[in-house]
Amino acid sequence: MGAHEITTDADGFRHGSDGEITVSLMEADGRMFKRRAIKGVGSGKAEEVCWLVAEVDGVRVYQQGMNIVVTRKDLNP
Amino acid sequence: MAATVQILEKNGAGPTTTDKTSGNIRFKNADNATVDTGNPMVKPGAGTDYSFEKWLRINVSGGTYTEITNVKAYMDGGNGLGTGVTLYAKAVASYATPAEATGVAGYTDAFTYTSGSPLTLGAGPFTSTGEKGDHLVMMLAVGTTASGGITPSETLTIGWDEI
């Protein structure tokens, strides 16, 4: 699973997918974005991380692989 | 698609840029991106030996994206560099030729920047290609209680939001 792709359907709803799992945001006032990071910069063992984030009314759904977290917290990889 | 993001180390007046996305960054007593044992940090008999500054910045080299926001940097919260060795960081907008640090004024202990409290490198939004956000300026301080040898690597994370 690589970086997520975010698309918008004909009704304006956003969908984020990593190729295996799709998160659909069915609220027009919500937002969806990728939270990306390079971990281990400068160590010679850097790795890229991509989380999909869907947010509605301050509640966020973070998805990476088979892991999903629902929280109001601002989490970083 | 996603933005293709590099982490650049910048050296000299030019500056010269080196892609360090997956490479090593070596703190030393010289301004260069070479990972070698030349110009090493020296355990002082008294006081502190400060490294030259490391100027790092994200660079979007390609890919497809709409905007990048919320660029930030943080460590894992625990200093694993060993006794007497401290890493400092600050955000600086405009590049200046890296100099040997003379103290910690203006800097903050890098290990106080964590995933829950990162160092902000620019809110954005940033678009298109090229260098984005503030520079992450870091320097290493070696005190009299340090041990010799090459320190273990530490985990610096540089992150951003992207649509």
GROMACS .gro file of C-alpha atoms in nm:
model
  240
    1MET     CA    1   0.000   0.000   0.000
    2GLY     CA    2   0.146   0.332  -0.107
    3ALA     CA    3   0.033   0.689  -0.070
    4HIS     CA    4  -0.338   0.754  -0.066
    5GLU     CA    5  -0.534   0.898  -0.353
    6ILE     CA    6  -0.815   1.141  -0.281
    7THR     CA    7  -1.091   1.183  -0.537
    8THR     CA    8  -1.419   1.374  -0.549
    9ASP     CA    9  -1.731   1.210  -0.692
   10ALA     CA   10  -2.009   1.367  -0.896
   11ASP     CA   11  -2.198   1.459  -0.579
   12GLY     CA   12  -1.897   1.638  -0.432
   13PHE     CA   13  -1.812   1.376  -0.173
   14ARG     CA   14  -1.448   1.288  -0.118
   15HIS     CA   15  -1.305   0.940  -0.113
   16GLY     CA   16  -0.955   0.845  -0.005
   17SER     CA   17  -0.802   0.511  -0.090
   18ASP     CA   18  -0.471   0.338  -0.042
   19GLY     CA   19  -0.567   0.076  -0.299
   20GLU     CA   20  -0.713  -0.163  -0.045
   21ILE     CA   21  -0.924   0.045   0.192
   22THR     CA   22  -1.143   0.339   0.093
   23VAL     CA   23  -1.257   0.605   0.338
   24SER     CA   24  -1.556   0.807   0.218
   25LEU     CA   25  -1.640   1.148   0.360
   26MET     CA   26  -2.012   1.203   0.321
   27GLU     CA   27  -2.031   1.551   0.472
   28ALA     CA   28  -1.982   1.853   0.249
   29ASP     CA   29  -1.841   2.064   0.531
   30GLY     CA   30  -1.577   1.810   0.625
   31ARG     CA   31  -1.226   1.789   0.491
   32MET     CA   32  -0.995   1.514   0.379
   33PHE     CA   33  -0.620   1.528   0.341
   34LYS     CA   34  -0.307   1.320   0.351
   35ARG     CA   35  -0.078   1.355   0.649
   36ARG     CA   36   0.262   1.261   0.512
   37ALA     CA   37   0.600   1.238   0.680
   38ILE     CA   38   0.954   1.123   0.625
   39LYS     CA   39   1.072   0.950   0.940
   40GLY     CA   40   1.437   0.896   1.018
   41VAL     CA   41   1.567   1.190   0.813
   42GLY     CA   42   1.945   1.190   0.816
   43SER     CA   43   1.977   0.842   0.963
   44GLY     CA   44   2.023   0.658   0.635
   45LYS     CA   45   1.712   0.459   0.719
   46ALA     CA   46   1.439   0.706   0.630
   47GLU     CA   47   1.090   0.585   0.549
   48GLU     CA   48   0.788   0.762   0.410
   49VAL     CA   49   0.458   0.742   0.596
   50CYS     CA   50   0.117   0.848   0.467
   51TRP     CA   51  -0.198   0.869   0.676
   52LEU     CA   52  -0.539   0.952   0.536
   53VAL     CA   53  -0.731   1.199   0.751
   54ALA     CA   54  -1.103   1.272   0.726
   55GLU     CA   55  -1.240   1.540   0.959
   56VAL     CA   56  -1.595   1.647   1.044
   57ASP     CA   57  -1.680   1.892   1.322
   58GLY     CA   58  -1.340   1.849   1.484
   59VAL     CA   59  -1.356   1.471   1.491
   60ARG     CA   60  -1.089   1.305   1.281
   61VAL     CA   61  -1.058   0.960   1.133
   62TYR     CA   62  -0.696   0.860   1.074
   63GLN     CA   63  -0.637   0.558   0.852
   64GLN     CA   64  -0.315   0.380   0.769
   65GLY     CA   65  -0.323   0.024   0.646
   66MET     CA   66  -0.557  -0.179   0.866
   67ASN     CA   67  -0.544   0.073   1.149
   68ILE     CA   68  -0.811   0.337   1.205
   69VAL     CA   69  -0.818   0.592   1.485
   70VAL     CA   70  -1.113   0.820   1.562
   71THR     CA   71  -1.022   1.118   1.777
   72ARG     CA   72  -1.026   1.494   1.815
   73LYS     CA   73  -0.649   1.490   1.867
   74ASP     CA   74  -0.401   1.627   1.615
   75LEU     CA   75  -0.189   1.317   1.563
   76ASN     CA   76   0.135   1.296   1.368
   77PRO     CA   77   0.314   0.989   1.231
   78MET     CA   78  -0.076   1.118  -0.730
   79ALA     CA   79   0.131   1.276  -0.459
   80ALA     CA   80   0.401   1.537  -0.435
   81THR     CA   81   0.756   1.407  -0.461
   82VAL     CA   82   0.927   1.557  -0.159
   83GLN     CA   83   1.297   1.567  -0.085
   84ILE     CA   84   1.486   1.684   0.220
   85LEU     CA   85   1.772   1.907   0.112
   86GLU     CA   86   2.085   1.994   0.305
   87LYS     CA   87   2.219   2.333   0.204
   88ASN     CA   88   2.583   2.432   0.236
   89GLY     CA   89   2.803   2.723   0.145
   90ALA     CA   90   2.720   3.067   0.018
   91GLY     CA   91   2.570   2.938  -0.308
   92PRO     CA   92   2.420   2.739  -0.155
   93THR     CA   93   2.504   2.388  -0.271
   94THR     CA   94   2.209   2.156  -0.214
   95THR     CA   95   2.233   1.784  -0.144
   96ASP     CA   96   1.939   1.546  -0.137
   97LYS     CA   97   1.943   1.390   0.210
   98THR     CA   98   1.598   1.231   0.195
   99SER     CA   99   1.740   0.886   0.250
  100GLY     CA  100   2.101   0.971   0.323
  101ASN     CA  101   2.294   1.039   0.640
  102ILE     CA  102   2.343   1.380   0.794
  103ARG     CA  103   2.670   1.419   0.982
  104PHE     CA  104   2.715   1.699   1.234
  105LYS     CA  105   3.075   1.819   1.222
  106ASN     CA  106   3.306   2.114   1.257
  107ALA     CA  107   3.280   2.210   0.892
  108ASP     CA  108   3.015   2.328   0.650
  109ASN     CA  109   2.969   2.041   0.409
  110ALA     CA  110   2.729   1.755   0.342
  111THR     CA  111   2.996   1.488   0.333
  112VAL     CA  112   2.942   1.194   0.566
  113ASP     CA  113   3.293   1.121   0.682
  114THR     CA  114   3.513   1.146   0.989
  115GLY     CA  115   3.680   1.469   0.879
  116ASN     CA  116   3.636   1.776   1.097
  117PRO     CA  117   3.486   1.578   1.384
  118MET     CA  118   3.319   1.715   1.691
  119VAL     CA  119   3.569   1.725   1.976
  120LYS     CA  120   3.499   1.643   2.337
  121PRO     CA  121   3.615   1.960   2.508
  122GLY     CA  122   3.828   1.979   2.818
  123ALA     CA  123   3.600   2.256   2.933
  124GLY     CA  124   3.294   2.425   2.794
  125THR     CA  125   3.110   2.302   2.485
  126ASP     CA  126   3.205   2.216   2.129
  127TYR     CA  127   2.933   2.337   1.892
  128SER     CA  128   2.895   2.200   1.541
  129PHE     CA  129   2.840   2.398   1.226
  130GLU     CA  130   2.473   2.454   1.158
  131LYS     CA  131   2.282   2.211   0.939
  132TRP     CA  132   2.031   2.387   0.715
  133LEU     CA  133   1.757   2.154   0.595
  134ARG     CA  134   1.449   2.232   0.388
  135ILE     CA  135   1.180   2.039   0.207
  136ASN     CA  136   1.185   2.054  -0.172
  137VAL     CA  137   0.900   1.945  -0.397
  138SER     CA  138   1.079   1.800  -0.697
  139GLY     CA  139   0.775   1.676  -0.886
  140GLY     CA  140   0.461   1.471  -0.861
  141THR     CA  141   0.104   1.596  -0.867
  142TYR     CA  142  -0.068   1.769  -0.579
  143THR     CA  143  -0.290   2.068  -0.505
  144GLU     CA  144  -0.133   2.217  -0.194
  145ILE     CA  145   0.095   2.141   0.098
  146THR     CA  146   0.027   2.288   0.442
  147ASN     CA  147   0.139   2.248   0.799
  148VAL     CA  148   0.505   2.163   0.746
  149LYS     CA  149   0.670   2.058   1.071
  150ALA     CA  150   0.960   1.872   1.229
  151TYR     CA  151   0.992   1.668   1.543
  152MET     CA  152   1.201   1.406   1.722
  153ASP     CA  153   1.099   1.095   1.911
  154GLY     CA  154   1.119   1.272   2.246
  155GLY     CA  155   1.417   1.084   2.386
  156ASN     CA  156   1.776   1.193   2.337
  157GLY     CA  157   1.960   0.879   2.233
  158LEU     CA  158   2.278   1.058   2.134
  159GLY     CA  159   2.443   0.984   2.465
  160THR     CA  160   2.546   1.172   2.774
  161GLY     CA  161   2.679   1.518   2.712
  162VAL     CA  162   2.551   1.540   2.353
  163THR     CA  163   2.256   1.767   2.279
  164LEU     CA  164   2.081   1.849   1.954
  165TYR     CA  165   1.927   2.193   1.904
  166ALA     CA  166   1.682   2.320   1.642
  167LYS     CA  167   1.511   2.635   1.519
  168ALA     CA  168   1.308   2.749   1.217
  169VAL     CA  169   1.454   3.020   0.993
  170ALA     CA  170   1.286   3.168   0.686
  171SER     CA  171   1.581   3.299   0.487
  172TYR     CA  172   1.898   3.105   0.412
  173ALA     CA  173   2.233   3.217   0.547
  174THR     CA  174   2.567   3.044   0.498
  175PRO     CA  175   2.598   2.784   0.775
  176ALA     CA  176   2.825   2.899   1.053
  177GLU     CA  177   2.975   2.729   1.355
  178ALA     CA  178   2.734   2.786   1.640
  179THR     CA  179   2.869   2.978   1.936
  180GLY     CA  180   2.588   2.914   2.182
  181VAL     CA  181   2.230   2.800   2.213
  182ALA     CA  182   2.061   3.140   2.206
  183GLY     CA  183   1.766   3.124   1.967
  184TYR     CA  184   1.767   2.747   1.967
  185THR     CA  185   1.552   2.494   2.149
  186ASP     CA  186   1.649   2.143   2.252
  187ALA     CA  187   1.534   1.943   1.948
  188PHE     CA  188   1.405   1.661   2.166
  189THR     CA  189   1.139   1.889   2.312
  190TYR     CA  190   0.981   1.890   1.966
  191THR     CA  191   0.767   1.579   1.954
  192SER     CA  192   0.479   1.449   1.744
  193GLY     CA  193   0.247   1.615   1.994
  194SER     CA  194   0.435   1.944   1.993
  195PRO     CA  195   0.630   1.981   1.669
  196LEU     CA  196   0.842   2.268   1.539
  197THR     CA  197   0.640   2.457   1.279
  198LEU     CA  198   0.819   2.509   0.948
  199GLY     CA  199   0.540   2.691   0.768
  200ALA     CA  200   0.161   2.684   0.757
  201GLY     CA  201   0.140   2.728   0.382
  202PRO     CA  202  -0.045   2.672   0.160
  203PHE     CA  203   0.243   2.589  -0.072
  204THR     CA  204   0.196   2.496  -0.435
  205SER     CA  205   0.407   2.396  -0.736
  206THR     CA  206   0.765   2.271  -0.720
  207GLY     CA  207   1.072   2.405  -0.541
  208GLU     CA  208   1.176   2.460  -0.182
  209LYS     CA  209   0.888   2.520   0.060
  210GLY     CA  210   0.851   2.651   0.412
  211ASP     CA  211   1.114   2.757   0.661
  212HIS     CA  212   1.458   2.605   0.693
  213LEU     CA  213   1.511   2.362   0.976
  214VAL     CA  214   1.840   2.473   1.131
  215MET     CA  215   2.002   2.225   1.366
  216MET     CA  216   2.330   2.208   1.551
  217LEU     CA  217   2.496   1.965   1.788
  218ALA     CA  218   2.658   2.052   2.120
  219VAL     CA  219   2.917   1.826   2.279
  220GLY     CA  220   2.999   1.873   2.646
  221THR     CA  221   3.275   1.751   2.871
  222THR     CA  222   3.076   1.445   2.983
  223ALA     CA  223   3.041   1.305   2.631
  224SER     CA  224   3.194   0.974   2.529
  225GLY     CA  225   3.407   0.933   2.219
  226GLY     CA  226   3.305   0.775   1.893
  227ILE     CA  227   3.018   0.814   1.651
  228THR     CA  228   2.685   0.864   1.826
  229PRO     CA  229   2.383   0.648   1.749
  230SER     CA  230   2.145   0.784   1.485
  231GLU     CA  231   1.835   0.966   1.598
  232THR     CA  232   1.488   0.983   1.449
  233LEU     CA  233   1.409   1.319   1.293
  234THR     CA  234   1.068   1.334   1.129
  235ILE     CA  235   0.964   1.600   0.881
  236GLY     CA  236   0.594   1.601   0.803
  237TRP     CA  237   0.329   1.793   0.612
  238ASP     CA  238  -0.036   1.782   0.509
  239GLU     CA  239  -0.121   1.742   0.144
  240ILE     CA  240  -0.422   1.742  -0.083
   0.00000   0.00000   0.00000
